[in-house]
Tab-separated table of C-alpha atoms and ligand atoms in Angstrom:
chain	number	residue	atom	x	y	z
E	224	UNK	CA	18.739	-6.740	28.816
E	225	UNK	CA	15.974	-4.947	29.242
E	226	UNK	CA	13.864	-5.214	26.027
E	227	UNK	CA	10.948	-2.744	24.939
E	228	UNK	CA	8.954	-3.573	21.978
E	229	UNK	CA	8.104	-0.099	20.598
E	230	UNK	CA	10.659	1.908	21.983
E	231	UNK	CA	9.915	5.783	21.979
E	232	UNK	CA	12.257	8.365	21.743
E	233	UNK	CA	11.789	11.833	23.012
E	234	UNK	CA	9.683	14.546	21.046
E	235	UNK	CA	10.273	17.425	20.219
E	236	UNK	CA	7.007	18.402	21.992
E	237	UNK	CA	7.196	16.495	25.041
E	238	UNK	CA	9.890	16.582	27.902
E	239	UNK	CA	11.287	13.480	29.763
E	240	UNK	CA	8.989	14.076	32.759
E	241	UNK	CA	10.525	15.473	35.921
E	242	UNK	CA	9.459	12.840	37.943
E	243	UNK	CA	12.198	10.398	36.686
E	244	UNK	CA	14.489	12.380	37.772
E	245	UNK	CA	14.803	10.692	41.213
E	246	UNK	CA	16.467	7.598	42.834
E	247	UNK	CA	17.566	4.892	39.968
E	248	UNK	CA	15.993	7.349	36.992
E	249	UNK	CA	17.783	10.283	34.858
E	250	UNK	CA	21.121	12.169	35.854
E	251	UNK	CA	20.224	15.922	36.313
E	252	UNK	CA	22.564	17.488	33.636
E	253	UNK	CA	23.688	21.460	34.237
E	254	UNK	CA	25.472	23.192	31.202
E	255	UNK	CA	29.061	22.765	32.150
E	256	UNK	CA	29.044	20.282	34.024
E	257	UNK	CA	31.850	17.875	33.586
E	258	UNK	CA	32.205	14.389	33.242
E	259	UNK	CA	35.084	11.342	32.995
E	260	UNK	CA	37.367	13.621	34.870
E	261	UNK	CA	36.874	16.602	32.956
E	262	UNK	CA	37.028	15.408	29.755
E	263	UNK	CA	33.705	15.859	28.832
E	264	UNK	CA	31.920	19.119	29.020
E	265	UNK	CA	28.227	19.027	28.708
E	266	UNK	CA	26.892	22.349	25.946
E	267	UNK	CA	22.923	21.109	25.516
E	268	UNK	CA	20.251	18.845	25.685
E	269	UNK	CA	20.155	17.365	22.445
E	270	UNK	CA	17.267	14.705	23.088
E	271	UNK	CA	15.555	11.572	26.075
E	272	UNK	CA	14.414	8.059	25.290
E	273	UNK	CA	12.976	5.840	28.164
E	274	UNK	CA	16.212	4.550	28.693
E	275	UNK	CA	18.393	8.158	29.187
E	276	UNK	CA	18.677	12.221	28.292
E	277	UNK	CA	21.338	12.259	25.415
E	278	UNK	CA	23.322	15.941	25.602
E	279	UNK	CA	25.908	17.814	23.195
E	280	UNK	CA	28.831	17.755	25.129
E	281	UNK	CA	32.342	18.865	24.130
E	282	UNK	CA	35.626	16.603	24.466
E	283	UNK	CA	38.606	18.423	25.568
E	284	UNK	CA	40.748	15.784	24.872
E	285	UNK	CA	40.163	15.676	20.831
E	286	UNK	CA	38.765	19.064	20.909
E	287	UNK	CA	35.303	17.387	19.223
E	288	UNK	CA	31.775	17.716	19.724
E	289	UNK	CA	30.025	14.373	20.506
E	290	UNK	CA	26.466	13.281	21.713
E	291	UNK	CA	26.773	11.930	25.248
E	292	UNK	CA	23.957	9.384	26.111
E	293	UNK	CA	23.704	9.093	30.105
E	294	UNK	CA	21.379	6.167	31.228
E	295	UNK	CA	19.163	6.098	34.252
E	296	UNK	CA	20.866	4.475	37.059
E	297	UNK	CA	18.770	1.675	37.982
E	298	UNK	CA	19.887	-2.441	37.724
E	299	UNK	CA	17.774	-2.709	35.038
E	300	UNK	CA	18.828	0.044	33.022
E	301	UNK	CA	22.732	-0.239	33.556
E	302	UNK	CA	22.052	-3.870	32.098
E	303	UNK	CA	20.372	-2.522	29.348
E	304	UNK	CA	23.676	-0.321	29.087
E	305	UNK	CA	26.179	-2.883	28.923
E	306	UNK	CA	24.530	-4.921	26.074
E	307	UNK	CA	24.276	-1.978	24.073
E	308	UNK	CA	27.821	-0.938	24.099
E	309	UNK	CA	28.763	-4.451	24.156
E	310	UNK	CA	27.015	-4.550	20.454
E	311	UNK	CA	28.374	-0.715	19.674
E	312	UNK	CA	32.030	-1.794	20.543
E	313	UNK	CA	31.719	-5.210	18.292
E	314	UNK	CA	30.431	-2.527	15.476
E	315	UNK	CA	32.781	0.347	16.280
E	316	UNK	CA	35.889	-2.858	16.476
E	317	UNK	CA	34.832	-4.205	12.810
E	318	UNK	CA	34.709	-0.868	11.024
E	319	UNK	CA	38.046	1.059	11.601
E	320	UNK	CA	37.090	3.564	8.950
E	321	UNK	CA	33.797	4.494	10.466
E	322	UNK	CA	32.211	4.178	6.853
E	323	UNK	CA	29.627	1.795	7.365
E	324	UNK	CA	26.668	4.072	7.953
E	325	UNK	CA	26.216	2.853	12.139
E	326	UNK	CA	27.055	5.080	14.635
E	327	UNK	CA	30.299	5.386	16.208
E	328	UNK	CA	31.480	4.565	20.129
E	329	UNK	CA	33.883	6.826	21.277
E	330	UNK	CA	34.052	6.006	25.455
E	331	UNK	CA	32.144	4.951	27.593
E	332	UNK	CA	32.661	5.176	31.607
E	333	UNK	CA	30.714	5.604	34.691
E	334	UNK	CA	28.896	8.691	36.434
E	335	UNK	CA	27.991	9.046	40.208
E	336	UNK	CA	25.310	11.631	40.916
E	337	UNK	CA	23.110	11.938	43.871
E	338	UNK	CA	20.458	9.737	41.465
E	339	UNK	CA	23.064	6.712	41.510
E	340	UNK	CA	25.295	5.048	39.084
E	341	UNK	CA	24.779	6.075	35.904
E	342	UNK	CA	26.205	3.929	32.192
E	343	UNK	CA	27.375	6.863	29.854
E	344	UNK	CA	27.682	6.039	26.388
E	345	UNK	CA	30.126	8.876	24.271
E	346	UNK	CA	28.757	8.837	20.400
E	347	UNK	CA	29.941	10.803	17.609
E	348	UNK	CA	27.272	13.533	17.240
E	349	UNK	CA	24.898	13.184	14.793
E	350	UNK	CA	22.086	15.555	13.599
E	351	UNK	CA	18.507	15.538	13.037
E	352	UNK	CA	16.656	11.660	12.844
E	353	UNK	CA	14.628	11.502	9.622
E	354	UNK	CA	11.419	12.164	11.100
E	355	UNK	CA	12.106	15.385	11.753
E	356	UNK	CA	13.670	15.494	8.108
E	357	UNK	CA	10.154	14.350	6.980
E	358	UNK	CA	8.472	16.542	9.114
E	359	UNK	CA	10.253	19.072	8.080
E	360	UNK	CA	9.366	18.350	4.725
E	361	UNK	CA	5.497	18.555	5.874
E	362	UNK	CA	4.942	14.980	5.225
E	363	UNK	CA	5.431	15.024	1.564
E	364	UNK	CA	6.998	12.381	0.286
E	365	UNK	CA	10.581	13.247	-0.525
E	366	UNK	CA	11.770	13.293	-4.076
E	367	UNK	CA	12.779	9.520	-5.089
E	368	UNK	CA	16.490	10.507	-5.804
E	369	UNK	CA	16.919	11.599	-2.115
E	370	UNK	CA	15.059	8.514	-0.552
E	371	UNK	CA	17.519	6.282	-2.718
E	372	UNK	CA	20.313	8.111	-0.984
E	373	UNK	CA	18.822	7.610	2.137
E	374	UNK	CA	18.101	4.089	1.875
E	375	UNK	CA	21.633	3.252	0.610
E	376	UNK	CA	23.308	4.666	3.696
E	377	UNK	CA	20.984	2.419	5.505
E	378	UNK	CA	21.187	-0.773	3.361
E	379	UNK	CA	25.141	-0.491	3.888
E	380	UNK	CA	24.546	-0.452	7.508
E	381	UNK	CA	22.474	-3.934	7.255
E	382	UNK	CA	24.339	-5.148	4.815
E	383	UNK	CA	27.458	-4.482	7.454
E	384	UNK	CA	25.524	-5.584	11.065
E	385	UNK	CA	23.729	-8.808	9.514
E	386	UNK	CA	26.171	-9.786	6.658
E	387	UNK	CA	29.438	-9.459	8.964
E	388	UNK	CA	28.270	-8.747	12.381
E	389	UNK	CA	25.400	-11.112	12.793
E	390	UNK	CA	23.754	-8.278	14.992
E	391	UNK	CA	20.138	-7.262	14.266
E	392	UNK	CA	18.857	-4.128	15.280
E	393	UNK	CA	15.391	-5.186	15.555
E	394	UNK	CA	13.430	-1.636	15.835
E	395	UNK	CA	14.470	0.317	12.837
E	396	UNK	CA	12.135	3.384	12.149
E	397	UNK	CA	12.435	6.699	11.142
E	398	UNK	CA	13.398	8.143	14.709
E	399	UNK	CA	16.476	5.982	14.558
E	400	UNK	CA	18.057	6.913	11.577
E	401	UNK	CA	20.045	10.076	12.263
E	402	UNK	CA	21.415	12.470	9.246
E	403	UNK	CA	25.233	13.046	9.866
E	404	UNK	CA	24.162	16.797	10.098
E	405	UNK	CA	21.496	18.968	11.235
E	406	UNK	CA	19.217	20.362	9.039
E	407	UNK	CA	19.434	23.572	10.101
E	408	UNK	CA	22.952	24.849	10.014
E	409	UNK	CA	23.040	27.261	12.672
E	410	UNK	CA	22.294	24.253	14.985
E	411	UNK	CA	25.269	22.243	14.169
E	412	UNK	CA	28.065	23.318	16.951
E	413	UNK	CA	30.353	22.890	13.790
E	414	UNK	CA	28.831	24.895	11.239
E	415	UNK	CA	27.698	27.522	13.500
E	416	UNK	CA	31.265	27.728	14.880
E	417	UNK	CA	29.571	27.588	17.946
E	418	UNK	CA	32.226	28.365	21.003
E	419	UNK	CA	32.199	25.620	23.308
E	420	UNK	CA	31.021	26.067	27.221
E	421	UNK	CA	34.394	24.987	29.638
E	422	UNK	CA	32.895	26.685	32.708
E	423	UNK	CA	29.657	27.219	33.917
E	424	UNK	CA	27.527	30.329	33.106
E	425	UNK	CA	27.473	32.720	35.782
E	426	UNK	CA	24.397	32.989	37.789
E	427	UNK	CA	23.232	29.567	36.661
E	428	UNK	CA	22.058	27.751	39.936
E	429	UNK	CA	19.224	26.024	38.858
E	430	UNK	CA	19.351	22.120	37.570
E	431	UNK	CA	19.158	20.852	34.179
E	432	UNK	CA	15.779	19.563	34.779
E	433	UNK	CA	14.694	23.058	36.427
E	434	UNK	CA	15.992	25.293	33.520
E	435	UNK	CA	14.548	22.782	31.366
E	436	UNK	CA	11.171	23.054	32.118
E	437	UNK	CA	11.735	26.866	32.627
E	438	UNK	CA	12.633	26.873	29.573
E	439	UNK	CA	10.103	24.986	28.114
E	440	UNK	CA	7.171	26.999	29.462
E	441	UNK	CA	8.932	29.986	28.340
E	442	UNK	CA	8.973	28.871	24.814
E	443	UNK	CA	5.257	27.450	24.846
E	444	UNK	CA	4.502	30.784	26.156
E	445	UNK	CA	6.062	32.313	23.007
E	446	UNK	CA	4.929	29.588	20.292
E	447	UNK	CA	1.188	30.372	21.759
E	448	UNK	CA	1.702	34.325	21.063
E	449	UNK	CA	3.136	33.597	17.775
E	450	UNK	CA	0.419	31.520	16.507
E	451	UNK	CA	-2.151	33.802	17.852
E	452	UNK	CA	-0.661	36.230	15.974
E	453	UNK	CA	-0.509	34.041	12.882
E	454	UNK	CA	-4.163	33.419	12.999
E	455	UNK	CA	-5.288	36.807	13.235
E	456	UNK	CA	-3.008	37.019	10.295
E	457	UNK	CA	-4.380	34.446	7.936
E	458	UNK	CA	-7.921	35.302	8.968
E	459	UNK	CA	-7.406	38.379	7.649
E	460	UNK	CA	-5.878	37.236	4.357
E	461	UNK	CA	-8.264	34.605	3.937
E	462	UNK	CA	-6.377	31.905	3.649
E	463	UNK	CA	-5.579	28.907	6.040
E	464	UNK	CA	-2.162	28.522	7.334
E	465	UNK	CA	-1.352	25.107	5.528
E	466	UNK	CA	-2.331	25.496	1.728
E	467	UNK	CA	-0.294	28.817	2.120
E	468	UNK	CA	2.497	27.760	2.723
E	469	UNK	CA	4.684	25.057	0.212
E	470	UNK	CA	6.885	22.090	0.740
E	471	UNK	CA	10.595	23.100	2.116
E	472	UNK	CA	12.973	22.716	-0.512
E	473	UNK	CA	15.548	20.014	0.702
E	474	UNK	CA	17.950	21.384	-1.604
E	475	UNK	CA	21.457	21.695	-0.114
E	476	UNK	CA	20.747	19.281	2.981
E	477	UNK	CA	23.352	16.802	3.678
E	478	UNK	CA	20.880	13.186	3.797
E	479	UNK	CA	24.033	11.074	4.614
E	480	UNK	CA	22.631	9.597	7.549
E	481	UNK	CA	23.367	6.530	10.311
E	482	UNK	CA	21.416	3.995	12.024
E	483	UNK	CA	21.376	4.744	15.965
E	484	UNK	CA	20.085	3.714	19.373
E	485	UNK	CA	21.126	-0.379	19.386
E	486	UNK	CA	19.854	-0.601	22.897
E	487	UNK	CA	17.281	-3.641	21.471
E	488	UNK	CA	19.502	-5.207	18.759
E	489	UNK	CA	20.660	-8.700	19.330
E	490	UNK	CA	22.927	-11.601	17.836
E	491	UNK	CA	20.772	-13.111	15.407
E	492	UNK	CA	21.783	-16.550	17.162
E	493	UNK	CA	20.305	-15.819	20.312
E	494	UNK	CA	17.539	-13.707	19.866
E	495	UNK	CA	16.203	-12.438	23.070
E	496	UNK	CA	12.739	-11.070	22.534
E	497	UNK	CA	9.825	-12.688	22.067
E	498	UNK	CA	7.826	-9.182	20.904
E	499	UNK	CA	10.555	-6.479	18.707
E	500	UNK	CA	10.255	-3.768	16.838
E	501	UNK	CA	7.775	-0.719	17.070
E	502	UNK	CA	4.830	-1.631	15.822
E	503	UNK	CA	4.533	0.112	12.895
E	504	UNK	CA	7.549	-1.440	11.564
E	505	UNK	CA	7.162	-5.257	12.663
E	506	UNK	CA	7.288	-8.134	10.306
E	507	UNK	CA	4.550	-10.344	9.940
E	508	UNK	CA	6.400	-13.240	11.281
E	509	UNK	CA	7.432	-11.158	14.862
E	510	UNK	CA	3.797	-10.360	15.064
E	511	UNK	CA	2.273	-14.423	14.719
E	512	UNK	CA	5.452	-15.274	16.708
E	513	UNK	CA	6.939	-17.719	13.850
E	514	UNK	CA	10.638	-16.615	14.679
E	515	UNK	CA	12.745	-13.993	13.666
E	516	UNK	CA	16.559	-12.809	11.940
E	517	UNK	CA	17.790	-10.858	9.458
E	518	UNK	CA	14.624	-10.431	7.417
E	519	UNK	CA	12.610	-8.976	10.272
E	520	UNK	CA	14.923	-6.282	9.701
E	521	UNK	CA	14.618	-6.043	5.595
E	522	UNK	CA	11.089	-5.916	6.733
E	523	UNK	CA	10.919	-2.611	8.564
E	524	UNK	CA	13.533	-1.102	5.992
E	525	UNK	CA	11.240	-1.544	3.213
E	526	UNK	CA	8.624	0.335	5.561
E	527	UNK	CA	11.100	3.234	6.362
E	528	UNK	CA	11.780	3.340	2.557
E	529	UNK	CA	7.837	3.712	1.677
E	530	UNK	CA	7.458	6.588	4.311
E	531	UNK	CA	10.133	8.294	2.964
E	532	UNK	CA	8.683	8.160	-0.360
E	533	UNK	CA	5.276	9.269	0.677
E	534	UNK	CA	5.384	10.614	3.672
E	535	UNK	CA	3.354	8.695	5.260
E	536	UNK	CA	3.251	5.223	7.396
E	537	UNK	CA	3.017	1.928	5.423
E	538	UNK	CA	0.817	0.068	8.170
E	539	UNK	CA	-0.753	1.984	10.935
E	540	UNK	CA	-2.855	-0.621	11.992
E	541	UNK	CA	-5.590	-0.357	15.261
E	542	UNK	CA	-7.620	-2.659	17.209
E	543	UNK	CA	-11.499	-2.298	16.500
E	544	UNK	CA	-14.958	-4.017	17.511
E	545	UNK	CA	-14.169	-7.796	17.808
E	546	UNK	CA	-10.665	-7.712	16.472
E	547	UNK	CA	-6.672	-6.742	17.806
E	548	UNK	CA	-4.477	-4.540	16.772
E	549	UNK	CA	-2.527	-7.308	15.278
E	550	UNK	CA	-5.014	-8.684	13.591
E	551	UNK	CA	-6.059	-5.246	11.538
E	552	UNK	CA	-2.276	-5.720	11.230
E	553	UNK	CA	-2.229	-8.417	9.423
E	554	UNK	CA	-5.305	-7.606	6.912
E	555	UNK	CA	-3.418	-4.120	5.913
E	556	UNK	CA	-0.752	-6.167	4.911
E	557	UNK	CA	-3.023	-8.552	2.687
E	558	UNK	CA	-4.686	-5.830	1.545
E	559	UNK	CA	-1.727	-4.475	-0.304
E	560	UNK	CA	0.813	-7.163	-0.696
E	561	UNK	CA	-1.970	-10.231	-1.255
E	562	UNK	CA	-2.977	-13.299	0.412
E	563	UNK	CA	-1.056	-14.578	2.852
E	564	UNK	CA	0.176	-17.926	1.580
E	565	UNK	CA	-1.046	-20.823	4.003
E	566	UNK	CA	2.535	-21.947	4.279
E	567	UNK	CA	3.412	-18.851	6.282
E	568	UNK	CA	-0.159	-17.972	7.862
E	569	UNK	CA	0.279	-21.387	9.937
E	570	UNK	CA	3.619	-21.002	10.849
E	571	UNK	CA	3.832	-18.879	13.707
E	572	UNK	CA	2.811	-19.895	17.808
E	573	UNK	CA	-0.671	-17.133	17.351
E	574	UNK	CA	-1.384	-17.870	13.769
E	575	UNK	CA	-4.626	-20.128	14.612
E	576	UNK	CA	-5.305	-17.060	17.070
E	577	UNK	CA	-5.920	-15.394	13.634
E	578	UNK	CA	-6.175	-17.388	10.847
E	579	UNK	CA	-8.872	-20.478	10.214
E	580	UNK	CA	-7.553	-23.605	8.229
E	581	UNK	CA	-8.381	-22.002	4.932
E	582	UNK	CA	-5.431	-19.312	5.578
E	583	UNK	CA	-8.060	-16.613	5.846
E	584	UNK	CA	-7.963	-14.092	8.667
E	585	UNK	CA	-10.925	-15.444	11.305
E	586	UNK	CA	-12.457	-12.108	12.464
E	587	UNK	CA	-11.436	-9.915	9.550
E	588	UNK	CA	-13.618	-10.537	6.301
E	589	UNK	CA	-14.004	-8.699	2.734
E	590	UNK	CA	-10.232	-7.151	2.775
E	591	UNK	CA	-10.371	-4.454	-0.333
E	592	UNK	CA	-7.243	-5.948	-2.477
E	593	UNK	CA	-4.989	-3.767	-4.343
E	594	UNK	CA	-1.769	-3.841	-5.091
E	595	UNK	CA	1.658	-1.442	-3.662
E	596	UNK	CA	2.004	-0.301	-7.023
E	597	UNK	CA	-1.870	1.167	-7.754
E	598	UNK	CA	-1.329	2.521	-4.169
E	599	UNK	CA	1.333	4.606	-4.938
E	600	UNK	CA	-0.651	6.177	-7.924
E	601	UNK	CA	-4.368	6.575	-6.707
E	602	UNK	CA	-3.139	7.586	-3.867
E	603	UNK	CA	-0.299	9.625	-3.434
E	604	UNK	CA	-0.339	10.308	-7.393
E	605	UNK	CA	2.926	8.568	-8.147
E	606	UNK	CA	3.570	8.373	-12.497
E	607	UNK	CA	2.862	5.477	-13.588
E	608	UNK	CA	6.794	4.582	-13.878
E	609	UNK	CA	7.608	5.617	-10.591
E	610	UNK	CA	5.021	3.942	-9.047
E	611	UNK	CA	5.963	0.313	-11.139
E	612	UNK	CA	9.696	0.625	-10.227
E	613	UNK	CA	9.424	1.470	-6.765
E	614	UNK	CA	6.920	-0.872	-6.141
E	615	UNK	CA	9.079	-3.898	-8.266
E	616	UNK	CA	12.301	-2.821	-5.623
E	617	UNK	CA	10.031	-3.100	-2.425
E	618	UNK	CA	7.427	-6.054	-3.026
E	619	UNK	CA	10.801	-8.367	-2.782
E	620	UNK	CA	11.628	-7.152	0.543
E	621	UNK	CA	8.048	-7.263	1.618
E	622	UNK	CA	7.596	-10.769	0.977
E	623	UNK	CA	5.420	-12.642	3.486
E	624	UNK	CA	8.276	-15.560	3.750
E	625	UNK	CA	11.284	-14.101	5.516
E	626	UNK	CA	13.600	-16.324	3.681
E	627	UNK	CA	12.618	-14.862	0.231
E	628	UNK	CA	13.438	-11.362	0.700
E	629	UNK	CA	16.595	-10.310	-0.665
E	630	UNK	CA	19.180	-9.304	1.504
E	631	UNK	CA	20.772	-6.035	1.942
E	632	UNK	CA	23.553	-6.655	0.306
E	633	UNK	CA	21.438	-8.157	-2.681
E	634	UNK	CA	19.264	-4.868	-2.371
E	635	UNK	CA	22.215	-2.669	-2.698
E	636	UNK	CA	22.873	-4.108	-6.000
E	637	UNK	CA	18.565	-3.143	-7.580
E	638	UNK	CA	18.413	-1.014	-10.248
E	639	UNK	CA	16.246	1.142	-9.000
E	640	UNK	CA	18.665	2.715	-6.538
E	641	UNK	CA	20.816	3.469	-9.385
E	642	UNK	CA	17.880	5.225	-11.900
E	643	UNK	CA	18.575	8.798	-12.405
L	113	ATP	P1	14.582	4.843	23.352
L	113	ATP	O1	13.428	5.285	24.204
L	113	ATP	O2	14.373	5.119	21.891
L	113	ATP	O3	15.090	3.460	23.621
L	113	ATP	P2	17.125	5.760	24.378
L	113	ATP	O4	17.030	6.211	25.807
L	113	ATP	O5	17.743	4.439	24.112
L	113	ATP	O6	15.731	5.855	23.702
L	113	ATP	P3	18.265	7.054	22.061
L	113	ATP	O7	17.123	6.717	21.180
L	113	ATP	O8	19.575	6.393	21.762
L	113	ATP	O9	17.912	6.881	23.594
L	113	ATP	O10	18.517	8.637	22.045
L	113	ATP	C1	17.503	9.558	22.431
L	113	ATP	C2	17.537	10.791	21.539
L	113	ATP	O11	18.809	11.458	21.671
L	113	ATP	C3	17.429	10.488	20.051
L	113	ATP	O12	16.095	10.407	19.647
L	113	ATP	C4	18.149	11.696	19.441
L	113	ATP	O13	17.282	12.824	19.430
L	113	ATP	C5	19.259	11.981	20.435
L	113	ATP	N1	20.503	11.300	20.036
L	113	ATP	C6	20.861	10.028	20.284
L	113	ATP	N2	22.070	9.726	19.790
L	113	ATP	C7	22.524	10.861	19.204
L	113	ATP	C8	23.749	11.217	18.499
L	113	ATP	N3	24.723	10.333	18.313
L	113	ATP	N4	23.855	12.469	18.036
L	113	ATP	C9	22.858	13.374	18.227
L	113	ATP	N5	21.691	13.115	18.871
L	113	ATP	C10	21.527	11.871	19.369
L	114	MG	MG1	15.483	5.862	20.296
């Protein structure tokens, strides 16, 4: 398989780079085209990772939209193909129903283009990943009734891969958590009773990649006129863009959402990787290489949960004069969660990288202690109550030693996803 530590999806902002669309890299997708014999019909780019371009693509056989993931073509990639719907198909084969939160294989087959062979992995389609939901929301935190929705959907998804799968996803973060819809109606084929595309536009020569980046220019082109405009505007008015506008309401969005992309999960019994998860996200015990399972996991949940609730990153930790990345890493944690206990600091193959024999960090002095819970209030001016009960449901699931956090099943049953 091949494994990448900090995975990174597509944004909205940036394309998937021409230049991989050659020998061994990206199929070059044209609306219409058709794929599996004709059963699939490709509508739109829907979004690129490092491993593939993932397109909207209409089934004529169950007249259904789905998302259709086509991987680069090369050994290494096609590898990387086959474990992932090897995991998909053991997740897709244990849940019948589809209600446990992952996202669903429908097909998978191969697809020869002039670039090679390329993997192609048929999902149900999803909608927008909860960064852009948080995004979207300006990077306010959301209200704490919606991010105890969202983290149910996802605790029943890790309650269903570790509890009866034994599969660990091993890079959960907010790009890979998908709502079941889009956020914006009109861009749900569904909703927007979109007609699909059978045959190709007329007059439509040019290749995906081509129109894409057409496309793309076109648009920049347009978002640099509008905010030109925009500026002229608020100088005007006196006021700066952000303070005038307000929060979008979330009101009336569907936040049922899935966990996606399990092209890095593994069997908990034979971990692969050394290094997982994106680095925001990884557990203390991936980062001083002490060994890994199911708690990893809890690990970067309770992170996703915190960044849902403020809006921001728990830990966005960066190498500085005389210390790593891991090690600022490391002293972010202390600073908000405590002291390390000496138990775990020694445990891992790096810890006497970073720690002395006292258990304190070597290269990282005078950490300024506080505490989750006076974090949430001086800083992003929780109540006092809020602040206590969200901080009592994640410390658990944040402790240092992986084998005392709770699992998900055990998290599903806290109080604090059932206050009102
Ligand atoms: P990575 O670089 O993260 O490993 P990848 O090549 O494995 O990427 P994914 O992360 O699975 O690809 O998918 C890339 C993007 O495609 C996602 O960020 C998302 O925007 C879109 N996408 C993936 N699956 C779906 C789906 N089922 N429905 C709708 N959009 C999807
Ligand atoms: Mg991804």
């Amino acid at each position: 398989m091949a494994t990448c530590s900090s995975s990174s999806s597509g944004s909205e902002e940036e394309d998937e780079g021409f230049d991989s669309y050659r020998k061994g890299g990206y199929h070059a997708v044209r609306i219409a085209d058709s794929f599996a014999g004709g059963r699939y019909i490709a509508q739109k780019k829907l979004g690129w990772g490092q491993f593939s371009t993932v397109w909207l693509a209409y089934d004529t056989q169950s007249s259904k939209y789905v998302a259709l993931k086509i991987q680069k073509s090369a050994p290494e990639f096609a590898q990387a193909a086959a474990h992932e719907i090897e995991v998909l198909s053991a997740i897709a084969n244990g849940d019948p129903s589809n209600e446990k939160s992952v996202v669903r294989l429908v097909d998978h087959f191969k697809h020869v283009g002039p670039n090679g062979q390329h993997p192609c992995m048929v999902l149900e389609f999803l909608g927008d990943s909860l960064l852009r939901l948080v995004k979207y929301n300006r990077y306010k935190g959301l209200e704490l009734n919606k991010v105890r929705e969202i983290c149910r959907c996802i605790l029943v998804a890790l309650d269903y891969i570790h509890g009866e799968l034994g599969i660990l996803h091993t890079d959960l973060k907010l790009e890979n958590i998908l709502l079941c819809s889009t956020i914006n109606p009109s861009k749900d084929p569904v909703r927007s009773g979109m007609t699909p595309i059978l045959e190709r536009p007329e007059g439509s020569g040019l290749s995906g990649a081509t129109s894409n980046i057409i496309e793309k220019k076109l648009k920049q082109r347009a978002r640099r006129a509008v905010a030109r405009i925009s500026e002229k505007r608020s100088t005007m008015e006196g006021v700066t863009h952000a303070s005038a506008k307000p929060a979008r309401c979330l009101d009336g969005i569907d936040l049922r959402c899935k966990v996606v992309d399990f092209g890095n999960a593994c069997w908990a019994k034979s971990p692969i990787a050394e290094e997982i998860q994106t680095r925001q996200y990884r557990a203390p015990e991936v980062i001083l290489q002490a060994g890994y399972s199911y708690p990893a996991d809890m690990w970067s949940f309770a992170c996703i949960a915190f960044e849902l609730a403020t809006g921001e990153m728990m830990f966005t930790p960066k190498g500085g004069e005389g210390f790593s990345e891991d090690e600022d890493h490391l002293a972010l944690m202390m600073e908000v969660l405590g002291k390390m206990p000496r138990k775990v600091a020694s445990s891992g193959v790096r810890s006497k990288d970073y720690f002395n024999r006292y258990g304190d960090l070597k290269r990282i002095r005078r950490l300024k202690y506080s505490s989750l819970d006076r974090l949430l209030v001086d800083k992003y001016k929780f109540s006092d109550t809020d602040a206590r009960e969200l901080a009592a449901f994640l410390c658990p699931i944040l402790d240092f030693e992986p084998e005392k956090r709770p699992s998900a099943r055990k998290c599903l049953q806290d109080p604090w996803l059932n206050i009102k």
